[in-house]
Short mmCIF file of the C-alpha atoms (twelve columns), coordinates in Angstrom:
data_MODEL
# 
_entry.id   MODEL 
# 
loop_
_atom_site.group_PDB 
_atom_site.id 
_atom_site.type_symbol 
_atom_site.label_atom_id 
_atom_site.label_alt_id 
_atom_site.label_comp_id 
_atom_site.label_asym_id 
_atom_site.label_seq_id 
_atom_site.Cartn_x 
_atom_site.Cartn_y 
_atom_site.Cartn_z 
_atom_site.pdbx_PDB_model_num 
ATOM 1   C CA . UNK A 1   -17.658 44.371 -6.756  1 
ATOM 2   C CA . UNK A 2   -14.432 42.596 -7.140  1 
ATOM 3   C CA . UNK A 3   -11.002 43.457 -4.860  1 
ATOM 4   C CA . UNK A 4   -7.824  42.614 -5.106  1 
ATOM 5   C CA . UNK A 5   -5.577  42.408 -2.064  1 
ATOM 6   C CA . UNK A 6   -1.167  42.361 -2.314  1 
ATOM 7   C CA . UNK A 7   1.127   42.485 0.324   1 
ATOM 8   C CA . UNK A 8   5.015   41.399 0.914   1 
ATOM 9   C CA . UNK A 9   6.544   42.448 -2.355  1 
ATOM 10  C CA . UNK A 10  9.493   43.881 -0.462  1 
ATOM 11  C CA . UNK A 11  10.545  45.687 -3.801  1 
ATOM 12  C CA . UNK A 12  14.234  46.376 -3.861  1 
ATOM 13  C CA . UNK A 13  14.495  48.383 -7.280  1 
ATOM 14  C CA . UNK A 14  12.527  48.383 -10.268 1 
ATOM 15  C CA . UNK A 15  14.109  46.108 -12.618 1 
ATOM 16  C CA . UNK A 16  13.446  43.095 -10.376 1 
ATOM 17  C CA . UNK A 17  11.352  40.138 -11.084 1 
ATOM 18  C CA . UNK A 18  8.685   40.930 -8.845  1 
ATOM 19  C CA . UNK A 19  8.368   44.779 -9.700  1 
ATOM 20  C CA . UNK A 20  7.702   43.456 -13.815 1 
ATOM 21  C CA . UNK A 21  5.179   41.197 -12.371 1 
ATOM 22  C CA . UNK A 22  3.619   44.164 -10.517 1 
ATOM 23  C CA . UNK A 23  3.868   46.284 -13.019 1 
ATOM 24  C CA . UNK A 24  2.346   43.843 -15.335 1 
ATOM 25  C CA . UNK A 25  -0.458  43.026 -12.754 1 
ATOM 26  C CA . UNK A 26  -1.119  46.370 -12.038 1 
ATOM 27  C CA . UNK A 27  -1.507  47.637 -15.843 1 
ATOM 28  C CA . UNK A 28  -4.049  44.003 -16.658 1 
ATOM 29  C CA . UNK A 29  -6.171  45.884 -14.350 1 
ATOM 30  C CA . UNK A 30  -6.659  48.747 -16.232 1 
ATOM 31  C CA . UNK A 31  -8.033  46.411 -19.139 1 
ATOM 32  C CA . UNK A 32  -10.622 44.761 -16.429 1 
ATOM 33  C CA . UNK A 33  -13.365 46.820 -15.857 1 
ATOM 34  C CA . UNK A 34  -14.948 44.253 -12.903 1 
ATOM 35  C CA . UNK A 35  -11.996 45.362 -10.743 1 
ATOM 36  C CA . UNK A 36  -13.531 48.058 -8.395  1 
ATOM 37  C CA . UNK A 37  -10.862 48.031 -5.688  1 
ATOM 38  C CA . UNK A 38  -7.203  47.582 -4.717  1 
ATOM 39  C CA . UNK A 39  -5.612  47.608 -0.970  1 
ATOM 40  C CA . UNK A 40  -1.840  47.025 -0.042  1 
ATOM 41  C CA . UNK A 41  -1.699  45.495 2.764   1 
ATOM 42  C CA . UNK A 42  1.989   46.446 3.628   1 
ATOM 43  C CA . UNK A 43  5.939   45.807 3.004   1 
ATOM 44  C CA . UNK A 44  5.000   46.438 -1.025  1 
ATOM 45  C CA . UNK A 45  8.534   47.992 -0.724  1 
ATOM 46  C CA . UNK A 46  11.363  46.714 1.293   1 
ATOM 47  C CA . UNK A 47  12.579  50.551 2.276   1 
ATOM 48  C CA . UNK A 48  10.023  53.933 1.976   1 
ATOM 49  C CA . UNK A 49  10.274  56.401 4.158   1 
ATOM 50  C CA . UNK A 50  8.351   59.831 3.804   1 
ATOM 51  C CA . UNK A 51  7.391   61.171 1.061   1 
ATOM 52  C CA . UNK A 52  10.948  62.244 -0.601  1 
ATOM 53  C CA . UNK A 53  11.178  61.636 -4.501  1 
ATOM 54  C CA . UNK A 54  13.929  60.367 -3.932  1 
ATOM 55  C CA . UNK A 55  11.806  56.906 -3.707  1 
ATOM 56  C CA . UNK A 56  9.213   57.444 -5.582  1 
ATOM 57  C CA . UNK A 57  11.854  58.014 -9.228  1 
ATOM 58  C CA . UNK A 58  13.478  54.822 -7.557  1 
ATOM 59  C CA . UNK A 59  9.886   53.460 -8.419  1 
ATOM 60  C CA . UNK A 60  8.285   56.175 -10.699 1 
ATOM 61  C CA . UNK A 61  6.320   53.125 -13.369 1 
ATOM 62  C CA . UNK A 62  4.806   51.434 -10.644 1 
ATOM 63  C CA . UNK A 63  3.968   55.170 -8.885  1 
ATOM 64  C CA . UNK A 64  2.581   56.029 -12.168 1 
ATOM 65  C CA . UNK A 65  0.698   52.431 -12.676 1 
ATOM 66  C CA . UNK A 66  -0.993  52.645 -9.142  1 
ATOM 67  C CA . UNK A 67  -1.902  56.706 -9.545  1 
ATOM 68  C CA . UNK A 68  -3.408  55.930 -13.008 1 
ATOM 69  C CA . UNK A 69  -5.641  52.935 -11.574 1 
ATOM 70  C CA . UNK A 70  -6.809  55.526 -8.836  1 
ATOM 71  C CA . UNK A 71  -7.801  58.113 -11.745 1 
ATOM 72  C CA . UNK A 72  -9.381  54.990 -13.571 1 
ATOM 73  C CA . UNK A 73  -11.943 54.997 -10.882 1 
ATOM 74  C CA . UNK A 74  -10.573 51.878 -8.899  1 
ATOM 75  C CA . UNK A 75  -10.393 52.587 -5.173  1 
ATOM 76  C CA . UNK A 76  -6.653  52.490 -3.953  1 
ATOM 77  C CA . UNK A 77  -5.981  52.057 -0.103  1 
ATOM 78  C CA . UNK A 78  -2.476  51.220 1.188   1 
ATOM 79  C CA . UNK A 79  -1.914  49.884 4.630   1 
ATOM 80  C CA . UNK A 80  1.385   51.177 5.935   1 
ATOM 81  C CA . UNK A 81  3.779   47.808 6.929   1 
ATOM 82  C CA . UNK A 82  6.829   48.045 8.585   1 
ATOM 83  C CA . UNK A 83  9.323   48.821 5.931   1 
ATOM 84  C CA . UNK A 84  7.135   51.203 4.004   1 
ATOM 85  C CA . UNK A 85  6.900   54.345 7.111   1 
ATOM 86  C CA . UNK A 86  5.403   57.460 7.152   1 
ATOM 87  C CA . UNK A 87  4.143   57.164 3.951   1 
ATOM 88  C CA . UNK A 88  0.854   59.253 4.634   1 
ATOM 89  C CA . UNK A 89  1.838   62.404 3.111   1 
ATOM 90  C CA . UNK A 90  3.124   61.133 -0.044  1 
ATOM 91  C CA . UNK A 91  -0.197  58.655 -1.311  1 
ATOM 92  C CA . UNK A 92  -2.610  60.925 0.170   1 
ATOM 93  C CA . UNK A 93  -1.536  64.560 -0.501  1 
ATOM 94  C CA . UNK A 94  -0.374  63.677 -4.012  1 
ATOM 95  C CA . UNK A 95  -2.480  61.021 -5.506  1 
ATOM 96  C CA . UNK A 96  -5.468  60.599 -2.989  1 
ATOM 97  C CA . UNK A 97  -4.952  57.523 -2.032  1 
ATOM 98  C CA . UNK A 98  -5.823  56.827 1.091   1 
ATOM 99  C CA . UNK A 99  -3.249  55.501 4.015   1 
ATOM 100 C CA . UNK A 100 -4.171  53.203 6.765   1 
ATOM 101 C CA . UNK A 101 -1.989  52.604 10.017  1 
ATOM 102 C CA . UNK A 102 -4.233  50.612 11.799  1 
ATOM 103 C CA . UNK A 103 -6.974  48.191 11.557  1 
ATOM 104 C CA . UNK A 104 -10.417 48.968 9.304   1 
ATOM 105 C CA . UNK A 105 -13.391 47.156 8.450   1 
ATOM 106 C CA . UNK A 106 -14.508 47.927 4.381   1 
ATOM 107 C CA . UNK A 107 -17.818 47.118 3.198   1 
ATOM 108 C CA . UNK A 108 -17.351 44.985 0.057   1 
ATOM 109 C CA . UNK A 109 -20.382 43.556 -2.195  1 
ATOM 110 C CA . UNK A 110 -22.250 41.188 0.386   1 
ATOM 111 C CA . UNK A 111 -19.366 40.786 3.287   1 
ATOM 112 C CA . UNK A 112 -17.530 42.998 5.773   1 
ATOM 113 C CA . UNK A 113 -13.802 42.157 5.763   1 
ATOM 114 C CA . UNK A 114 -10.822 43.373 8.551   1 
ATOM 115 C CA . UNK A 115 -7.797  44.312 7.257   1 
ATOM 116 C CA . UNK A 116 -4.164  45.200 8.276   1 
ATOM 117 C CA . UNK A 117 -0.708  44.794 7.717   1 
ATOM 118 C CA . UNK A 118 -0.108  42.097 10.953  1 
ATOM 119 C CA . UNK A 119 2.114   43.942 12.902  1 
ATOM 120 C CA . UNK A 120 0.188   42.659 16.078  1 
ATOM 121 C CA . UNK A 121 -0.256  39.262 15.200  1 
ATOM 122 C CA . UNK A 122 2.904   37.981 17.572  1 
ATOM 123 C CA . UNK A 123 2.266   39.358 20.947  1 
ATOM 124 C CA . UNK A 124 5.642   38.011 22.268  1 
ATOM 125 C CA . UNK A 125 7.709   39.499 19.844  1 
ATOM 126 C CA . UNK A 126 8.458   42.023 21.832  1 
ATOM 127 C CA . UNK A 127 11.648  43.459 20.610  1 
ATOM 128 C CA . UNK A 128 9.348   44.110 16.770  1 
ATOM 129 C CA . UNK A 129 6.507   45.876 19.103  1 
ATOM 130 C CA . UNK A 130 8.790   47.915 20.537  1 
ATOM 131 C CA . UNK A 131 10.459  48.672 16.678  1 
ATOM 132 C CA . UNK A 132 7.167   49.069 15.371  1 
ATOM 133 C CA . UNK A 133 6.335   51.831 18.480  1 
ATOM 134 C CA . UNK A 134 9.501   53.819 17.514  1 
ATOM 135 C CA . UNK A 135 8.360   54.005 13.264  1 
ATOM 136 C CA . UNK A 136 4.892   54.858 14.113  1 
ATOM 137 C CA . UNK A 137 5.636   57.773 16.787  1 
ATOM 138 C CA . UNK A 138 4.049   61.424 15.365  1 
ATOM 139 C CA . UNK A 139 7.339   62.898 15.615  1 
ATOM 140 C CA . UNK A 140 8.755   60.351 13.200  1 
ATOM 141 C CA . UNK A 141 6.765   61.684 10.690  1 
ATOM 142 C CA . UNK A 142 8.872   64.723 11.242  1 
ATOM 143 C CA . UNK A 143 12.258  63.003 10.833  1 
ATOM 144 C CA . UNK A 144 10.763  61.562 7.683   1 
ATOM 145 C CA . UNK A 145 9.955   64.864 5.871   1 
ATOM 146 C CA . UNK A 146 12.805  67.050 6.629   1 
ATOM 147 C CA . UNK A 147 15.556  64.532 6.731   1 
ATOM 148 C CA . UNK A 148 16.622  64.364 2.940   1 
ATOM 149 C CA . UNK A 149 15.145  60.518 1.144   1 
ATOM 150 C CA . UNK A 150 18.639  60.404 -0.002  1 
ATOM 151 C CA . UNK A 151 19.794  59.412 3.333   1 
ATOM 152 C CA . UNK A 152 17.315  57.029 4.101   1 
ATOM 153 C CA . UNK A 153 18.064  55.343 0.717   1 
ATOM 154 C CA . UNK A 154 21.690  54.689 1.365   1 
ATOM 155 C CA . UNK A 155 21.205  53.278 4.817   1 
ATOM 156 C CA . UNK A 156 18.191  51.390 3.207   1 
ATOM 157 C CA . UNK A 157 19.938  47.716 3.645   1 
ATOM 158 C CA . UNK A 158 20.783  48.777 7.385   1 
ATOM 159 C CA . UNK A 159 17.018  49.878 7.968   1 
ATOM 160 C CA . UNK A 160 15.601  46.890 6.304   1 
ATOM 161 C CA . UNK A 161 18.060  44.197 8.193   1 
ATOM 162 C CA . UNK A 162 16.722  46.296 11.684  1 
ATOM 163 C CA . UNK A 163 13.160  45.877 10.912  1 
ATOM 164 C CA . UNK A 164 14.048  42.195 10.035  1 
ATOM 165 C CA . UNK A 165 15.900  41.641 13.242  1 
ATOM 166 C CA . UNK A 166 13.299  43.177 15.428  1 
ATOM 167 C CA . UNK A 167 10.590  40.193 13.710  1 
ATOM 168 C CA . UNK A 168 13.492  38.063 14.307  1 
ATOM 169 C CA . UNK A 169 10.853  35.960 17.167  1 
ATOM 170 C CA . UNK A 170 8.332   35.447 14.333  1 
ATOM 171 C CA . UNK A 171 10.855  34.673 11.416  1 
ATOM 172 C CA . UNK A 172 12.139  32.397 13.871  1 
ATOM 173 C CA . UNK A 173 9.260   29.891 14.813  1 
ATOM 174 C CA . UNK A 174 8.225   27.233 12.817  1 
ATOM 175 C CA . UNK A 175 5.419   27.452 9.858   1 
ATOM 176 C CA . UNK A 176 2.983   25.873 11.956  1 
ATOM 177 C CA . UNK A 177 3.834   28.175 14.729  1 
ATOM 178 C CA . UNK A 178 3.235   31.349 12.543  1 
ATOM 179 C CA . UNK A 179 0.025   29.437 11.110  1 
ATOM 180 C CA . UNK A 180 -1.369  29.015 14.592  1 
ATOM 181 C CA . UNK A 181 -0.782  32.593 15.553  1 
ATOM 182 C CA . UNK A 182 -2.397  34.114 12.615  1 
ATOM 183 C CA . UNK A 183 -5.527  31.957 13.374  1 
ATOM 184 C CA . UNK A 184 -5.522  32.646 17.042  1 
ATOM 185 C CA . UNK A 185 -5.363  36.536 16.365  1 
ATOM 186 C CA . UNK A 186 -8.282  36.178 14.159  1 
ATOM 187 C CA . UNK A 187 -10.232 34.079 16.331  1 
ATOM 188 C CA . UNK A 188 -9.806  36.771 19.071  1 
ATOM 189 C CA . UNK A 189 -10.548 39.858 17.117  1 
ATOM 190 C CA . UNK A 190 -13.527 38.371 15.969  1 
ATOM 191 C CA . UNK A 191 -14.695 38.038 19.411  1 
ATOM 192 C CA . UNK A 192 -14.078 42.023 19.419  1 
ATOM 193 C CA . UNK A 193 -15.694 43.050 16.027  1 
ATOM 194 C CA . UNK A 194 -18.143 41.723 13.595  1 
ATOM 195 C CA . UNK A 195 -16.599 40.793 10.265  1 
ATOM 196 C CA . UNK A 196 -16.541 37.767 7.423   1 
ATOM 197 C CA . UNK A 197 -13.208 38.123 6.658   1 
ATOM 198 C CA . UNK A 198 -10.097 38.931 8.404   1 
ATOM 199 C CA . UNK A 199 -6.891  39.317 5.765   1 
ATOM 200 C CA . UNK A 200 -3.495  39.946 6.852   1 
ATOM 201 C CA . UNK A 201 -0.042  40.126 6.059   1 
ATOM 202 C CA . UNK A 202 3.123   40.515 7.794   1 
ATOM 203 C CA . UNK A 203 4.020   36.736 8.499   1 
ATOM 204 C CA . UNK A 204 5.054   35.532 5.467   1 
ATOM 205 C CA . UNK A 205 3.023   32.202 5.587   1 
ATOM 206 C CA . UNK A 206 0.081   32.268 3.092   1 
ATOM 207 C CA . UNK A 207 -2.907  30.583 4.866   1 
ATOM 208 C CA . UNK A 208 -6.370  30.614 5.207   1 
ATOM 209 C CA . UNK A 209 -8.434  29.354 8.171   1 
ATOM 210 C CA . UNK A 210 -12.023 29.243 8.235   1 
ATOM 211 C CA . UNK A 211 -13.950 29.043 11.882  1 
ATOM 212 C CA . UNK A 212 -17.505 29.580 13.286  1 
ATOM 213 C CA . UNK A 213 -18.272 32.005 15.795  1 
ATOM 214 C CA . UNK A 214 -21.652 32.532 17.331  1 
ATOM 215 C CA . UNK A 215 -23.197 30.274 14.347  1 
ATOM 216 C CA . UNK A 216 -21.684 32.398 11.994  1 
ATOM 217 C CA . UNK A 217 -18.544 31.521 9.353   1 
ATOM 218 C CA . UNK A 218 -15.481 33.725 9.804   1 
ATOM 219 C CA . UNK A 219 -12.659 33.234 7.025   1 
ATOM 220 C CA . UNK A 220 -9.013  34.323 7.702   1 
ATOM 221 C CA . UNK A 221 -6.482  35.061 5.005   1 
ATOM 222 C CA . UNK A 222 -2.940  35.596 5.066   1 
ATOM 223 C CA . UNK A 223 -1.795  36.910 2.440   1 
ATOM 224 C CA . UNK A 224 1.944   35.500 2.593   1 
ATOM 225 C CA . UNK A 225 5.106   36.843 0.505   1 
ATOM 226 C CA . UNK A 226 6.090   36.961 -2.918  1 
ATOM 227 C CA . UNK A 227 9.540   35.537 -1.874  1 
ATOM 228 C CA . UNK A 228 8.682   32.390 -3.684  1 
ATOM 229 C CA . UNK A 229 5.526   32.585 -5.806  1 
ATOM 230 C CA . UNK A 230 3.649   35.852 -6.351  1 
ATOM 231 C CA . UNK A 231 0.132   35.617 -5.868  1 
ATOM 232 C CA . UNK A 232 -3.222  38.112 -5.216  1 
ATOM 233 C CA . UNK A 233 -6.140  37.527 -3.601  1 
ATOM 234 C CA . UNK A 234 -9.496  38.429 -4.829  1 
ATOM 235 C CA . UNK A 235 -12.673 38.619 -3.957  1 
ATOM 236 C CA . UNK A 236 -15.960 39.004 -5.843  1 
ATOM 237 C CA . UNK A 237 -19.533 38.219 -4.387  1 
ATOM 238 C CA . UNK A 238 -18.958 34.839 -4.950  1 
ATOM 239 C CA . UNK A 239 -16.345 34.030 -2.800  1 
ATOM 240 C CA . UNK A 240 -12.489 34.579 -2.462  1 
ATOM 241 C CA . UNK A 241 -9.573  32.926 -4.768  1 
ATOM 242 C CA . UNK A 242 -5.727  33.039 -5.484  1 
ATOM 243 C CA . UNK A 243 -4.553  34.171 -8.622  1 
ATOM 244 C CA . UNK A 244 -0.883  33.465 -9.354  1 
ATOM 245 C CA . UNK A 245 0.282   36.541 -11.415 1 
# 
């Protein structure tokens, strides 16, 4: 078993640095026979709404590379973020790649791993939670499917700014405060369900935290973002490690 986890790339176009790095990483997995799983934990794209082919064409090379990994037998799972919205129809219907909105626990080798984008790490960010309630409303799926993708693409910069504004409380927090929020959230979820790892994104702070609960070791990891150093998290039977891409 070898699983990879990435999130918060916020890709704006196919030619930018991180798009090139992501493509190189995806193509490298084709040659890596040890890889069994690939998890996207949200905000891979700075804007993707619904299943319009406008976004597919914009990032065609990345879509093709992900679909190819799926065809090769790698289990690919995509978690919605707050910038990639109502994407279930696109990935599931076209490529049979499951899309998760809520947290889910996976059995990966000897570990139980809880995965999620990390939307609820900061319960004090009421503006973001209201924004989240709006974009996750089932009616938004109809809106996303019937309004032309070109419209969303053209107003994409506005939508992206709106999303960042709604999470402004989180972004204004110091890195130390954000780490504390991530760790507090991990400990609270460990009291609710059993897992060995909890892996999140969204906060743009790369963090590792090990704690004990009922004499059992737990590990919390936030994947950070690709704004500075593009990294992927790798998990094998021997444990986890970071790989700079």
